[in-house]
Amino acid sequence: MGKLSNKNIAILSENGFEESELFEPLNRLKEEGANVQIISSKKGSIKGMKDHEWSKEISVDNTLDQVSADDFHGLLLPGGVINPDALRGNENAVAFVKDFFQQGKPVAAICHGPQTLIDAEVVSGRTLTSYSSIKKDLINAGANWVDQEVVVDQGLVTSRNPQDIPAFNDKMVEEFAEGVHEEQHA
């Protein structure tokens, strides 16, 4: 049995996710025994990006209107340039993300993934990292941005880029296994 047996984990994404930032954490979550669902705004499949080119697709398990944060123990937000921008412009996606924070559930976001957290209004006063090009956006939203491989702040796990995935995956699994964090807040 893995560390995440009997845990339901949501991966929220749209087209344009960074391939490695969805598939590598997905594989690790499954290795740890988690039941993982790909959540998106539309049925069908979503397509990733690799080296600025369209790449692998993955099937969507459920759409945002079919699920709620109540159904899951944790949330993963992969990066990519297109994906987080699409999510942050979707009121249902932003509300879904914010609900995880309101319930104290762990959230992991990598690279550009924290952009969605800005619109969910959950970064103020939090220490986190991201891809360097969104550093100023996060600081302007009240975050304490640091340049580190992986940062954990009361159940919120963040990393900078695909090179950080091994450390990101380790901390993501650890935080998801711990469950609800009383200090996690929206």
Short mmCIF file of C-alpha atoms in Angstrom, two decimals:
data_model
loop_
_atom_site.label_atom_id
_atom_site.label_comp_id
_atom_site.label_asym_id
_atom_site.label_seq_id
_atom_site.Cartn_x
_atom_site.Cartn_y
_atom_site.Cartn_z
CA MET A 1 0.00 0.00 0.00
CA GLY A 2 1.21 3.46 -0.87
CA LYS A 3 1.13 6.60 1.24
CA LEU A 4 -1.97 7.80 -0.59
CA SER A 5 -4.14 4.67 -0.60
CA ASN A 6 -7.81 5.60 -0.27
CA LYS A 7 -7.08 9.26 -1.15
CA ASN A 8 -8.94 10.96 -4.00
CA ILE A 9 -6.82 13.56 -5.77
CA ALA A 10 -8.00 16.05 -8.40
CA ILE A 11 -5.76 17.34 -11.17
CA LEU A 12 -7.36 20.50 -12.55
CA SER A 13 -6.21 21.44 -16.02
CA GLU A 14 -7.15 22.79 -19.41
CA ASN A 15 -5.42 22.48 -22.78
CA GLY A 16 -1.86 23.76 -22.79
CA PHE A 17 -0.54 22.16 -19.60
CA GLU A 18 3.20 21.44 -19.44
CA GLU A 19 3.38 17.72 -20.26
CA SER A 20 5.90 16.74 -17.59
CA GLU A 21 4.13 18.78 -14.90
CA LEU A 22 0.95 16.76 -15.29
CA PHE A 23 2.17 13.29 -16.23
CA GLU A 24 5.09 12.92 -13.79
CA PRO A 25 3.07 13.95 -10.70
CA LEU A 26 0.14 11.85 -11.98
CA ASN A 27 2.37 8.78 -12.22
CA ARG A 28 3.78 9.39 -8.74
CA LEU A 29 0.30 9.82 -7.26
CA LYS A 30 -0.80 6.53 -8.80
CA GLU A 31 2.37 4.79 -7.57
CA GLU A 32 1.43 5.95 -4.06
CA GLY A 33 -2.03 4.40 -4.42
CA ALA A 34 -4.11 7.55 -5.00
CA ASN A 35 -7.30 7.56 -7.01
CA VAL A 36 -6.62 10.42 -9.43
CA GLN A 37 -9.17 12.23 -11.57
CA ILE A 38 -8.45 14.69 -14.36
CA ILE A 39 -10.89 17.59 -14.03
CA SER A 40 -11.46 20.17 -16.75
CA SER A 41 -14.14 22.53 -18.04
CA LYS A 42 -15.09 20.30 -20.98
CA LYS A 43 -15.54 16.58 -21.61
CA GLY A 44 -13.20 14.63 -23.86
CA SER A 45 -9.49 15.14 -23.57
CA ILE A 46 -6.99 17.90 -22.98
CA LYS A 47 -3.68 18.35 -24.75
CA GLY A 48 -0.30 19.18 -23.25
CA MET A 49 2.70 21.11 -24.48
CA LYS A 50 6.35 20.06 -24.65
CA ASP A 51 9.15 22.27 -25.98
CA HIS A 52 6.55 24.84 -27.16
CA GLU A 53 4.78 22.23 -29.31
CA TRP A 54 1.48 20.44 -28.75
CA SER A 55 2.11 16.98 -27.30
CA LYS A 56 0.31 14.20 -25.42
CA GLU A 57 -3.38 14.16 -24.64
CA ILE A 58 -5.11 12.83 -21.55
CA SER A 59 -8.77 11.96 -21.06
CA VAL A 60 -10.89 14.12 -18.79
CA ASP A 61 -12.57 12.07 -16.06
CA ASN A 62 -15.06 14.71 -14.91
CA THR A 63 -15.95 18.28 -15.68
CA LEU A 64 -16.02 21.06 -13.11
CA ASP A 65 -19.82 21.00 -13.01
CA GLN A 66 -19.75 17.29 -12.03
CA VAL A 67 -17.48 17.58 -8.97
CA SER A 68 -16.75 19.64 -5.89
CA ALA A 69 -13.78 19.97 -3.55
CA ASP A 70 -15.77 17.81 -1.11
CA ASP A 71 -15.04 14.82 -3.41
CA PHE A 72 -11.26 15.07 -3.02
CA HIS A 73 -8.46 15.01 -0.44
CA GLY A 74 -6.02 17.16 -2.46
CA LEU A 75 -5.58 19.22 -5.62
CA LEU A 76 -2.76 19.42 -8.17
CA LEU A 77 -2.41 22.41 -10.52
CA PRO A 78 0.10 21.71 -13.31
CA GLY A 79 1.72 24.62 -15.08
CA GLY A 80 2.24 25.49 -18.70
CA VAL A 81 1.61 28.95 -20.08
CA ILE A 82 -1.84 28.40 -21.61
CA ASN A 83 -3.43 26.16 -18.97
CA PRO A 84 -3.27 28.43 -15.86
CA ASP A 85 -4.39 31.44 -17.88
CA ALA A 86 -7.47 29.52 -19.06
CA LEU A 87 -8.21 28.32 -15.52
CA ARG A 88 -7.93 31.74 -13.92
CA GLY A 89 -10.44 33.12 -16.44
CA ASN A 90 -13.00 30.43 -15.50
CA GLU A 91 -15.12 31.37 -12.46
CA ASN A 92 -16.01 27.72 -11.75
CA ALA A 93 -12.34 26.69 -11.78
CA VAL A 94 -11.37 29.55 -9.46
CA ALA A 95 -14.21 28.68 -7.06
CA PHE A 96 -13.19 25.00 -7.12
CA VAL A 97 -9.60 25.92 -6.21
CA LYS A 98 -10.67 28.36 -3.48
CA ASP A 99 -12.90 25.70 -1.92
CA PHE A 100 -9.87 23.45 -1.28
CA PHE A 101 -8.28 26.27 0.72
CA GLN A 102 -11.51 26.99 2.61
CA GLN A 103 -11.65 23.32 3.63
CA GLY A 104 -7.97 23.25 4.67
CA LYS A 105 -7.11 20.65 2.03
CA PRO A 106 -3.60 20.44 0.55
CA VAL A 107 -2.89 21.98 -2.85
CA ALA A 108 0.19 21.53 -5.04
CA ALA A 109 0.98 23.98 -7.88
CA ILE A 110 4.04 24.02 -10.11
CA CYS A 111 5.60 26.50 -12.54
CA HIS A 112 2.83 28.80 -13.87
CA GLY A 113 0.19 26.87 -11.86
CA PRO A 114 0.17 29.43 -9.01
CA GLN A 115 -1.37 32.00 -11.39
CA THR A 116 -4.75 30.40 -10.72
CA LEU A 117 -4.14 30.88 -6.98
CA ILE A 118 -3.94 34.64 -7.52
CA ASP A 119 -7.49 34.74 -8.87
CA ALA A 120 -8.66 32.41 -6.09
CA GLU A 121 -7.29 35.08 -3.71
CA VAL A 122 -5.36 32.58 -1.59
CA VAL A 123 -1.73 33.80 -1.87
CA SER A 124 -1.73 36.87 0.35
CA GLY A 125 0.62 36.34 3.28
CA ARG A 126 1.76 32.95 1.95
CA THR A 127 5.34 31.95 1.11
CA LEU A 128 5.63 30.23 -2.25
CA THR A 129 7.61 29.88 -5.44
CA SER A 130 6.78 29.64 -9.14
CA TYR A 131 8.24 30.12 -12.57
CA SER A 132 10.22 33.36 -12.35
CA SER A 133 8.12 35.24 -14.94
CA ILE A 134 5.10 35.29 -12.61
CA LYS A 135 7.09 36.34 -9.54
CA LYS A 136 5.91 39.97 -9.75
CA ASP A 137 2.25 38.91 -10.18
CA LEU A 138 2.44 36.81 -7.01
CA ILE A 139 4.21 39.55 -5.03
CA ASN A 140 1.59 42.08 -6.18
CA ALA A 141 -1.09 39.66 -4.90
CA GLY A 142 0.57 39.70 -1.46
CA ALA A 143 2.69 36.53 -1.61
CA ASN A 144 6.18 36.20 -0.20
CA TRP A 145 7.94 34.80 -3.29
CA VAL A 146 11.18 32.84 -2.83
CA ASP A 147 13.51 31.21 -5.35
CA GLN A 148 13.65 27.64 -4.03
CA GLU A 149 13.22 24.18 -5.55
CA VAL A 150 10.11 23.45 -3.47
CA VAL A 151 8.25 25.47 -0.84
CA VAL A 152 5.62 24.21 1.60
CA ASP A 153 3.38 26.67 3.45
CA GLN A 154 0.67 25.04 5.58
CA GLY A 155 -0.41 22.47 2.98
CA LEU A 156 0.41 24.58 -0.09
CA VAL A 157 3.25 23.03 -2.11
CA THR A 158 4.87 25.04 -4.93
CA SER A 159 7.84 24.57 -7.27
CA ARG A 160 9.47 26.57 -10.05
CA ASN A 161 9.81 24.38 -13.15
CA PRO A 162 10.06 20.82 -14.54
CA GLN A 163 13.58 20.37 -13.11
CA ASP A 164 12.03 20.63 -9.63
CA ILE A 165 9.52 17.80 -10.19
CA PRO A 166 11.31 15.15 -8.06
CA ALA A 167 11.34 17.42 -4.99
CA PHE A 168 7.85 18.71 -5.82
CA ASN A 169 6.47 15.17 -6.05
CA ASP A 170 8.00 14.17 -2.70
CA LYS A 171 6.49 17.15 -0.86
CA MET A 172 3.16 16.84 -2.70
CA VAL A 173 2.82 13.22 -1.56
CA GLU A 174 3.82 14.16 1.99
CA GLU A 175 1.26 16.98 2.24
CA PHE A 176 -1.54 14.98 0.58
CA ALA A 177 -0.85 12.10 3.01
CA GLU A 178 -1.09 14.47 5.99
CA GLY A 179 -4.56 15.59 4.89
CA VAL A 180 -6.36 18.65 6.19
CA HIS A 181 -4.14 21.46 7.47
CA GLU A 182 -5.84 23.62 10.07
CA GLU A 183 -3.66 26.60 9.08
CA GLN A 184 -4.58 26.33 5.36
CA HIS A 185 -6.86 29.24 4.54
CA ALA A 186 -8.59 31.08 1.77
#
